Amino acid sequence: MSRVFCIPKKVVTGQGALEVLGSGLESYGKKALLVTGKHAVKDGTAGRVEKLLEQQGIGLALYDGISGEPTDTMILEGLREYRAAGCDFLIGLGGGSPLDAMKAIGVLAVHPGKLSDYLGKEIAGPLPGMVAIPTTAGTGSEATQFTIITDTATQVKMLLKGAALLPDLAVVDSALSLSAPARVTASTGLDALTHSIEAYTSKKAQPLTDTLALSAVKRIFANLPTAYREGQNAEAREEMAMAALEAGMAFNNSSVTLVHGMSRPIGALFHVPHGLSNAMLLGVCLEYALPGTYERFAALGRAVGAAEASLPDHAAAEAFLAAVRDLCETCQVPTLAEYGVDRAAFFAQIDKMAEDAMDSGSPANTRRVLNAGVLKELYKKLW
């Protein structure tokens, strides 16, 4: 069986990678729109990017209106700035939200209509040049052909896809994540863990994604606790940056499964950050998914040292699930109630969440039969 494997055109990694940013950018255009949030402006990272571009004679306009997870209204604001400033390529700086927003702005810079018009369709290129600079180690958006934008009218997280959404350049400088707060480190790191687990256990897994996903899982188990406790630990941050990149390249080609499908509606309706809602769901969802592929979950358990090689697959898979739950506890993942979600409001939305999750297509990649009824019961188990 033939397989397609897509990755960004160019990836620069390592501490200090940002310093090479200006080199070669003239091939993308003459003026960039920098898509980011207020934090990157306040901490000076956006200013560093501007200076690097200035040194190469490249113009820059700033759109720092990305707050929280991106919505279609934010994208339209960014698009207006892109056009008004006469930009011809895009730079995304920040966590997954600015990177996803950059991609969506790129879509509407070329294609007519609304983002919702492109749901379920392969987004065609060429798009404006796109440069992704992650400042957290989690979403892997710098390496994917996906973007997730909330439709404010329907309160649905729209999953848009197409190889044209792959960044032309990914600059993965782990030094940019050194100042990330512990809670952000935890939620983004567990997002990367979810990507790697789901990529490895997806029906669409392939040899290349298996290699990347296994490597990412091992890096995360070995380094996330340290990065969470010791934010300035450069080695742990570097390992987590690599893990997020590996996990992104893995799920970009084998897709995600049950956790992500169920996570998006929670984020859209209750504004729980994406990585955190994934973490809240991990235990419940993996417990359901385990019987569909004990051998793959067992391989993960052995890879992270949670299970001896001689342990039967069933027991090794259960050991991996226990290790995942322990890691979530180490990272102090709150429950929905602890986060402040109202139980009655949540239960009132379970039918919609289950339908939206199934409609996303992600649960269908799980190696166990699923339907909306199953998802409703899994949502209830979060309380």
Short mmCIF file of C-alpha atoms in Angstrom, two decimals:
data_model
loop_
_atom_site.label_atom_id
_atom_site.label_comp_id
_atom_site.label_asym_id
_atom_site.label_seq_id
_atom_site.Cartn_x
_atom_site.Cartn_y
_atom_site.Cartn_z
CA MET A 1 0.00 0.00 0.00
CA SER A 2 1.37 3.43 -0.94
CA ARG A 3 1.48 6.22 1.63
CA VAL A 4 1.81 9.99 1.40
CA PHE A 5 3.97 11.76 3.99
CA CYS A 6 3.85 15.58 4.14
CA ILE A 7 6.09 17.89 6.18
CA PRO A 8 7.00 21.60 6.04
CA LYS A 9 9.35 22.62 3.26
CA LYS A 10 12.06 23.69 5.71
CA VAL A 11 12.54 23.26 9.47
CA VAL A 12 15.17 25.03 11.59
CA THR A 13 15.60 23.70 15.13
CA GLY A 14 17.70 24.32 18.22
CA GLN A 15 18.28 27.08 20.73
CA GLY A 16 19.03 30.28 18.86
CA ALA A 17 17.21 29.14 15.71
CA LEU A 18 15.28 32.42 15.66
CA GLU A 19 18.47 34.33 14.83
CA VAL A 20 18.56 32.83 11.32
CA LEU A 21 15.01 33.98 10.63
CA GLY A 22 15.80 36.81 8.25
CA SER A 23 17.97 34.73 5.94
CA GLY A 24 16.11 33.75 2.79
CA LEU A 25 12.77 35.31 3.70
CA GLU A 26 12.94 37.60 0.68
CA SER A 27 11.84 34.62 -1.39
CA TYR A 28 8.45 34.73 0.37
CA GLY A 29 7.74 38.41 -0.23
CA LYS A 30 8.54 42.01 0.62
CA LYS A 31 6.28 42.62 3.61
CA ALA A 32 5.03 40.20 6.25
CA LEU A 33 2.04 40.32 8.54
CA LEU A 34 3.16 39.11 11.97
CA VAL A 35 0.23 37.27 13.54
CA THR A 36 0.60 36.96 17.30
CA GLY A 37 -0.86 37.83 20.69
CA LYS A 38 -0.25 40.61 23.18
CA HIS A 39 2.18 38.51 25.24
CA ALA A 40 4.74 38.19 22.43
CA VAL A 41 4.65 41.96 22.01
CA LYS A 42 5.01 42.59 25.73
CA ASP A 43 7.94 40.20 26.22
CA GLY A 44 9.83 41.60 23.24
CA THR A 45 9.78 38.52 21.01
CA ALA A 46 7.73 40.30 18.35
CA GLY A 47 10.25 43.14 18.42
CA ARG A 48 13.09 40.68 17.86
CA VAL A 49 11.33 39.32 14.79
CA GLU A 50 10.82 42.84 13.46
CA LYS A 51 14.52 43.68 13.85
CA LEU A 52 15.59 40.47 12.12
CA LEU A 53 13.38 41.31 9.16
CA GLU A 54 14.57 44.91 9.07
CA GLN A 55 18.14 43.68 8.73
CA GLN A 56 17.09 41.90 5.53
CA GLY A 57 15.12 44.86 4.19
CA ILE A 58 11.77 43.14 4.70
CA GLY A 59 8.77 45.15 5.89
CA LEU A 60 6.49 44.10 8.73
CA ALA A 61 2.96 44.86 9.88
CA LEU A 62 1.66 43.64 13.23
CA TYR A 63 -1.62 41.96 14.08
CA ASP A 64 -1.62 41.06 17.77
CA GLY A 65 -5.33 40.40 18.15
CA ILE A 66 -5.12 36.66 18.86
CA SER A 67 -6.36 36.12 22.40
CA GLY A 68 -7.29 32.63 23.49
CA GLU A 69 -8.19 30.20 20.76
CA PRO A 70 -8.78 31.85 17.36
CA THR A 71 -12.24 32.69 16.07
CA ASP A 72 -13.50 33.57 12.62
CA THR A 73 -13.88 37.21 13.70
CA MET A 74 -10.21 37.39 14.68
CA ILE A 75 -9.30 35.98 11.28
CA LEU A 76 -11.31 38.65 9.48
CA GLU A 77 -9.60 41.36 11.55
CA GLY A 78 -6.21 39.93 10.64
CA LEU A 79 -7.20 39.70 6.98
CA ARG A 80 -8.16 43.38 6.96
CA GLU A 81 -4.76 44.29 8.42
CA TYR A 82 -2.98 42.06 5.89
CA ARG A 83 -4.67 43.81 2.99
CA ALA A 84 -4.54 47.34 4.40
CA ALA A 85 -0.81 47.07 5.09
CA GLY A 86 -0.04 45.65 1.65
CA CYS A 87 1.47 42.42 2.98
CA ASP A 88 2.38 39.51 0.73
CA PHE A 89 3.36 36.79 3.23
CA LEU A 90 2.66 35.75 6.82
CA ILE A 91 4.55 34.96 10.01
CA GLY A 92 2.85 33.26 12.95
CA LEU A 93 4.49 33.73 16.37
CA GLY A 94 3.23 32.12 19.56
CA GLY A 95 1.39 29.01 20.62
CA GLY A 96 -0.94 27.08 18.40
CA SER A 97 -3.53 29.86 18.25
CA PRO A 98 -1.43 32.46 16.36
CA LEU A 99 -0.04 29.73 14.09
CA ASP A 100 -3.52 28.45 13.26
CA ALA A 101 -4.74 32.02 12.76
CA MET A 102 -1.87 32.71 10.35
CA LYS A 103 -2.95 29.76 8.21
CA ALA A 104 -6.59 30.83 8.18
CA ILE A 105 -5.70 34.39 7.20
CA GLY A 106 -3.64 32.91 4.38
CA VAL A 107 -6.67 30.97 3.15
CA LEU A 108 -8.93 34.03 2.96
CA ALA A 109 -6.17 36.16 1.46
CA VAL A 110 -6.49 33.98 -1.64
CA HIS A 111 -9.90 32.30 -1.55
CA PRO A 112 -13.34 34.00 -1.52
CA GLY A 113 -16.14 33.52 0.97
CA LYS A 114 -16.06 32.45 4.61
CA LEU A 115 -13.90 29.89 6.38
CA SER A 116 -16.97 27.73 6.95
CA ASP A 117 -17.29 27.38 3.17
CA TYR A 118 -14.17 25.20 3.23
CA LEU A 119 -15.25 22.69 5.86
CA GLY A 120 -14.82 19.18 4.53
CA LYS A 121 -12.92 20.40 1.48
CA GLU A 122 -9.24 20.19 0.62
CA ILE A 123 -7.91 23.75 0.70
CA ALA A 124 -6.01 24.42 -2.49
CA GLY A 125 -2.89 26.47 -2.97
CA PRO A 126 -0.87 28.35 -3.63
CA LEU A 127 -1.31 30.44 -0.47
CA PRO A 128 0.90 33.31 0.65
CA GLY A 129 4.24 32.22 2.09
CA MET A 130 3.90 31.15 5.73
CA VAL A 131 6.54 31.08 8.48
CA ALA A 132 5.64 29.39 11.78
CA ILE A 133 7.53 30.24 14.99
CA PRO A 134 6.15 28.30 17.97
CA THR A 135 6.82 29.62 21.47
CA THR A 136 5.27 26.62 23.24
CA ALA A 137 5.94 22.90 22.90
CA GLY A 138 2.60 21.34 22.19
CA THR A 139 0.34 21.99 19.25
CA GLY A 140 2.76 21.02 16.49
CA SER A 141 0.92 23.47 14.21
CA GLU A 142 4.28 24.41 12.72
CA ALA A 143 4.32 20.97 11.08
CA THR A 144 0.71 20.36 10.10
CA GLN A 145 -1.71 20.83 7.24
CA PHE A 146 -4.53 21.70 9.62
CA THR A 147 -5.97 24.76 11.29
CA ILE A 148 -8.75 24.94 13.87
CA ILE A 149 -10.89 28.07 14.04
CA THR A 150 -14.06 28.61 16.10
CA ASP A 151 -17.18 29.60 14.18
CA THR A 152 -18.72 32.20 16.48
CA ALA A 153 -22.20 31.74 15.00
CA THR A 154 -22.43 28.00 15.62
CA GLN A 155 -19.88 27.63 18.44
CA VAL A 156 -18.22 24.82 16.51
CA LYS A 157 -14.48 24.42 16.14
CA MET A 158 -13.93 24.18 12.40
CA LEU A 159 -11.17 21.80 11.31
CA LEU A 160 -9.77 23.02 7.99
CA LYS A 161 -7.21 21.00 6.09
CA GLY A 162 -5.04 20.88 2.99
CA ALA A 163 -1.38 20.43 2.15
CA ALA A 164 -1.33 24.13 1.21
CA LEU A 165 -1.63 24.90 4.95
CA LEU A 166 1.79 23.41 5.70
CA PRO A 167 4.16 26.25 6.61
CA ASP A 168 6.96 26.97 4.17
CA LEU A 169 9.33 27.44 7.10
CA ALA A 170 9.13 26.26 10.71
CA VAL A 171 11.54 27.88 13.18
CA VAL A 172 11.59 25.78 16.37
CA ASP A 173 13.70 27.65 18.92
CA SER A 174 13.24 26.06 22.34
CA ALA A 175 14.64 29.16 24.05
CA LEU A 176 11.36 30.89 23.23
CA SER A 177 9.52 28.50 25.57
CA LEU A 178 11.75 29.07 28.62
CA SER A 179 9.38 31.67 30.05
CA ALA A 180 6.20 29.64 29.54
CA PRO A 181 4.27 29.30 32.83
CA ALA A 182 3.97 25.86 34.40
CA ARG A 183 0.26 25.54 33.56
CA VAL A 184 0.95 26.35 29.89
CA THR A 185 3.89 23.93 29.86
CA ALA A 186 1.62 21.20 31.23
CA SER A 187 -1.33 21.73 28.90
CA THR A 188 0.78 22.11 25.76
CA GLY A 189 3.01 19.19 26.68
CA LEU A 190 0.01 16.95 27.26
CA ASP A 191 -1.41 18.14 23.94
CA ALA A 192 1.78 16.89 22.27
CA LEU A 193 1.43 13.62 24.19
CA THR A 194 -2.12 13.25 22.92
CA HIS A 195 -0.96 13.90 19.36
CA SER A 196 1.70 11.23 19.57
CA ILE A 197 -0.51 8.61 21.24
CA GLU A 198 -3.33 9.16 18.78
CA ALA A 199 -0.98 9.20 15.79
CA TYR A 200 0.46 5.85 16.88
CA THR A 201 -2.91 4.21 17.56
CA SER A 202 -4.81 5.73 14.61
CA LYS A 203 -6.17 3.53 11.82
CA LYS A 204 -4.13 5.75 9.48
CA ALA A 205 -0.78 5.10 11.18
CA GLN A 206 2.13 4.26 8.88
CA PRO A 207 5.80 3.36 9.45
CA LEU A 208 7.11 6.93 9.34
CA THR A 209 4.45 8.22 11.72
CA ASP A 210 5.08 5.28 14.06
CA THR A 211 8.76 6.21 14.31
CA LEU A 212 8.03 9.86 15.06
CA ALA A 213 5.17 9.16 17.46
CA LEU A 214 7.15 6.64 19.53
CA SER A 215 10.07 9.03 19.77
CA ALA A 216 7.78 11.87 20.85
CA VAL A 217 6.07 9.78 23.54
CA LYS A 218 9.43 8.76 25.00
CA ARG A 219 10.72 12.35 25.02
CA ILE A 220 7.57 13.64 26.70
CA PHE A 221 7.54 11.07 29.49
CA ALA A 222 11.23 11.70 30.11
CA ASN A 223 11.13 15.50 30.03
CA LEU A 224 7.68 16.99 30.66
CA PRO A 225 7.84 16.61 34.47
CA THR A 226 11.18 18.45 34.51
CA ALA A 227 10.01 21.20 32.14
CA TYR A 228 6.89 21.59 34.29
CA ARG A 229 8.82 21.89 37.57
CA GLU A 230 11.91 23.69 36.24
CA GLY A 231 10.83 26.07 33.51
CA GLN A 232 14.36 27.34 32.92
CA ASN A 233 15.78 23.85 32.31
CA ALA A 234 17.10 24.35 28.77
CA GLU A 235 17.64 20.66 28.05
CA ALA A 236 14.10 19.68 29.03
CA ARG A 237 12.70 22.55 26.97
CA GLU A 238 14.74 21.49 23.94
CA GLU A 239 13.53 17.90 24.25
CA MET A 240 9.92 19.02 24.57
CA ALA A 241 10.24 21.28 21.52
CA MET A 242 11.52 18.33 19.51
CA ALA A 243 8.75 16.09 20.86
CA ALA A 244 6.06 18.58 19.85
CA LEU A 245 7.57 18.83 16.36
CA GLU A 246 7.78 15.03 16.01
CA ALA A 247 4.23 14.60 17.25
CA GLY A 248 3.02 17.29 14.85
CA MET A 249 4.66 15.60 11.87
CA ALA A 250 3.21 12.27 13.02
CA PHE A 251 -0.44 13.26 13.39
CA ASN A 252 -0.20 15.46 10.31
CA ASN A 253 0.04 12.22 8.36
CA SER A 254 -1.90 9.70 10.45
CA SER A 255 -4.47 12.06 11.97
CA VAL A 256 -5.89 12.11 15.51
CA THR A 257 -8.64 10.02 17.04
CA LEU A 258 -11.15 10.03 19.87
CA VAL A 259 -9.58 12.48 22.32
CA HIS A 260 -9.29 15.33 19.85
CA GLY A 261 -12.75 14.69 18.46
CA MET A 262 -14.27 15.04 21.92
CA SER A 263 -11.98 17.85 23.02
CA ARG A 264 -12.90 20.42 20.37
CA PRO A 265 -16.57 20.80 21.43
CA ILE A 266 -15.51 21.31 25.06
CA GLY A 267 -13.20 24.08 23.97
CA ALA A 268 -15.77 25.70 21.70
CA LEU A 269 -18.63 25.67 24.22
CA PHE A 270 -16.84 26.07 27.56
CA HIS A 271 -13.63 27.83 26.51
CA VAL A 272 -11.32 25.27 28.06
CA PRO A 273 -7.86 25.57 26.43
CA HIS A 274 -7.31 22.87 23.83
CA GLY A 275 -4.38 21.11 25.49
CA LEU A 276 -6.12 21.12 28.85
CA SER A 277 -9.36 19.66 27.52
CA ASN A 278 -7.31 16.93 25.84
CA ALA A 279 -5.62 16.17 29.15
CA MET A 280 -8.97 16.02 30.96
CA LEU A 281 -10.19 13.46 28.43
CA LEU A 282 -7.06 11.31 28.11
CA GLY A 283 -7.78 8.77 30.81
CA VAL A 284 -11.44 8.25 29.93
CA CYS A 285 -10.86 8.06 26.18
CA LEU A 286 -7.78 5.83 26.26
CA GLU A 287 -9.53 3.42 28.61
CA TYR A 288 -12.24 3.01 25.97
CA ALA A 289 -9.77 2.79 23.07
CA LEU A 290 -7.44 0.21 24.67
CA PRO A 291 -9.35 -2.97 23.67
CA GLY A 292 -9.30 -1.89 20.03
CA THR A 293 -5.51 -2.20 19.82
CA TYR A 294 -3.94 -3.66 22.95
CA GLU A 295 -0.75 -4.39 21.01
CA ARG A 296 -0.14 -0.75 20.06
CA PHE A 297 -0.86 0.60 23.54
CA ALA A 298 1.38 -2.17 24.89
CA ALA A 299 4.21 -1.00 22.63
CA LEU A 300 3.79 2.50 24.06
CA GLY A 301 3.90 1.11 27.59
CA ARG A 302 7.15 -0.73 26.89
CA ALA A 303 8.64 2.30 25.11
CA VAL A 304 8.24 4.55 28.16
CA GLY A 305 9.35 1.90 30.65
CA ALA A 306 5.92 1.40 32.18
CA ALA A 307 5.86 -2.28 31.21
CA GLU A 308 8.48 -5.01 31.01
CA ALA A 309 9.06 -6.62 27.62
CA SER A 310 7.75 -9.94 28.94
CA LEU A 311 4.42 -8.50 30.08
CA PRO A 312 1.40 -9.59 27.97
CA ASP A 313 -0.07 -6.94 25.70
CA HIS A 314 -3.24 -6.50 27.75
CA ALA A 315 -1.29 -5.84 30.95
CA ALA A 316 1.31 -3.67 29.20
CA ALA A 317 -1.45 -1.54 27.68
CA GLU A 318 -3.08 -1.11 31.09
CA ALA A 319 0.31 -0.13 32.51
CA PHE A 320 0.63 2.57 29.87
CA LEU A 321 -2.80 3.94 30.72
CA ALA A 322 -1.79 4.09 34.39
CA ALA A 323 1.42 5.91 33.43
CA VAL A 324 -0.56 8.48 31.42
CA ARG A 325 -2.85 9.10 34.38
CA ASP A 326 0.17 9.48 36.67
CA LEU A 327 1.72 12.03 34.30
CA CYS A 328 -1.52 14.02 34.22
CA GLU A 329 -1.56 13.98 38.02
CA THR A 330 2.07 15.15 38.12
CA CYS A 331 1.09 18.05 35.87
CA GLN A 332 -1.90 18.83 38.13
CA VAL A 333 -4.55 18.57 35.44
CA PRO A 334 -7.81 19.87 36.93
CA THR A 335 -11.22 18.30 36.48
CA LEU A 336 -13.93 20.17 34.61
CA ALA A 337 -15.48 21.10 37.95
CA GLU A 338 -12.17 22.37 39.31
CA TYR A 339 -11.70 24.43 36.16
CA GLY A 340 -15.06 26.09 36.78
CA VAL A 341 -17.32 24.41 34.24
CA ASP A 342 -20.92 24.18 35.45
CA ARG A 343 -22.14 20.58 35.59
CA ALA A 344 -25.72 21.32 34.54
CA ALA A 345 -24.57 23.47 31.62
CA PHE A 346 -22.18 20.73 30.53
CA PHE A 347 -24.81 17.98 30.64
CA ALA A 348 -27.21 20.20 28.69
CA GLN A 349 -24.70 20.29 25.84
CA ILE A 350 -23.71 16.60 25.77
CA ASP A 351 -25.92 15.73 22.79
CA LYS A 352 -24.52 18.61 20.73
CA MET A 353 -20.94 17.84 21.76
CA ALA A 354 -21.28 14.18 20.80
CA GLU A 355 -22.74 15.04 17.40
CA ASP A 356 -20.12 17.73 16.74
CA ALA A 357 -17.35 15.33 17.74
CA MET A 358 -18.59 12.63 15.39
CA ASP A 359 -19.06 15.16 12.58
CA SER A 360 -15.39 16.18 12.88
CA GLY A 361 -14.36 12.74 11.61
CA SER A 362 -11.57 12.27 14.14
CA PRO A 363 -13.26 9.59 16.29
CA ALA A 364 -13.61 7.40 13.18
CA ASN A 365 -9.82 6.95 13.17
CA THR A 366 -10.04 5.11 16.51
CA ARG A 367 -9.45 1.35 16.33
CA ARG A 368 -12.69 0.61 18.11
CA VAL A 369 -16.28 1.13 16.96
CA LEU A 370 -17.73 4.46 18.05
CA ASN A 371 -21.01 6.32 17.73
CA ALA A 372 -22.61 9.38 19.29
CA GLY A 373 -24.13 7.26 22.04
CA VAL A 374 -20.73 6.01 23.16
CA LEU A 375 -19.36 9.56 23.17
CA LYS A 376 -22.24 10.77 25.33
CA GLU A 377 -21.39 8.16 27.96
CA LEU A 378 -17.71 9.09 27.84
CA TYR A 379 -18.55 12.77 28.35
CA LYS A 380 -20.60 11.83 31.41
CA LYS A 381 -17.60 10.00 32.88
CA LEU A 382 -15.76 13.33 33.18
CA TRP A 383 -17.91 14.05 36.25
#
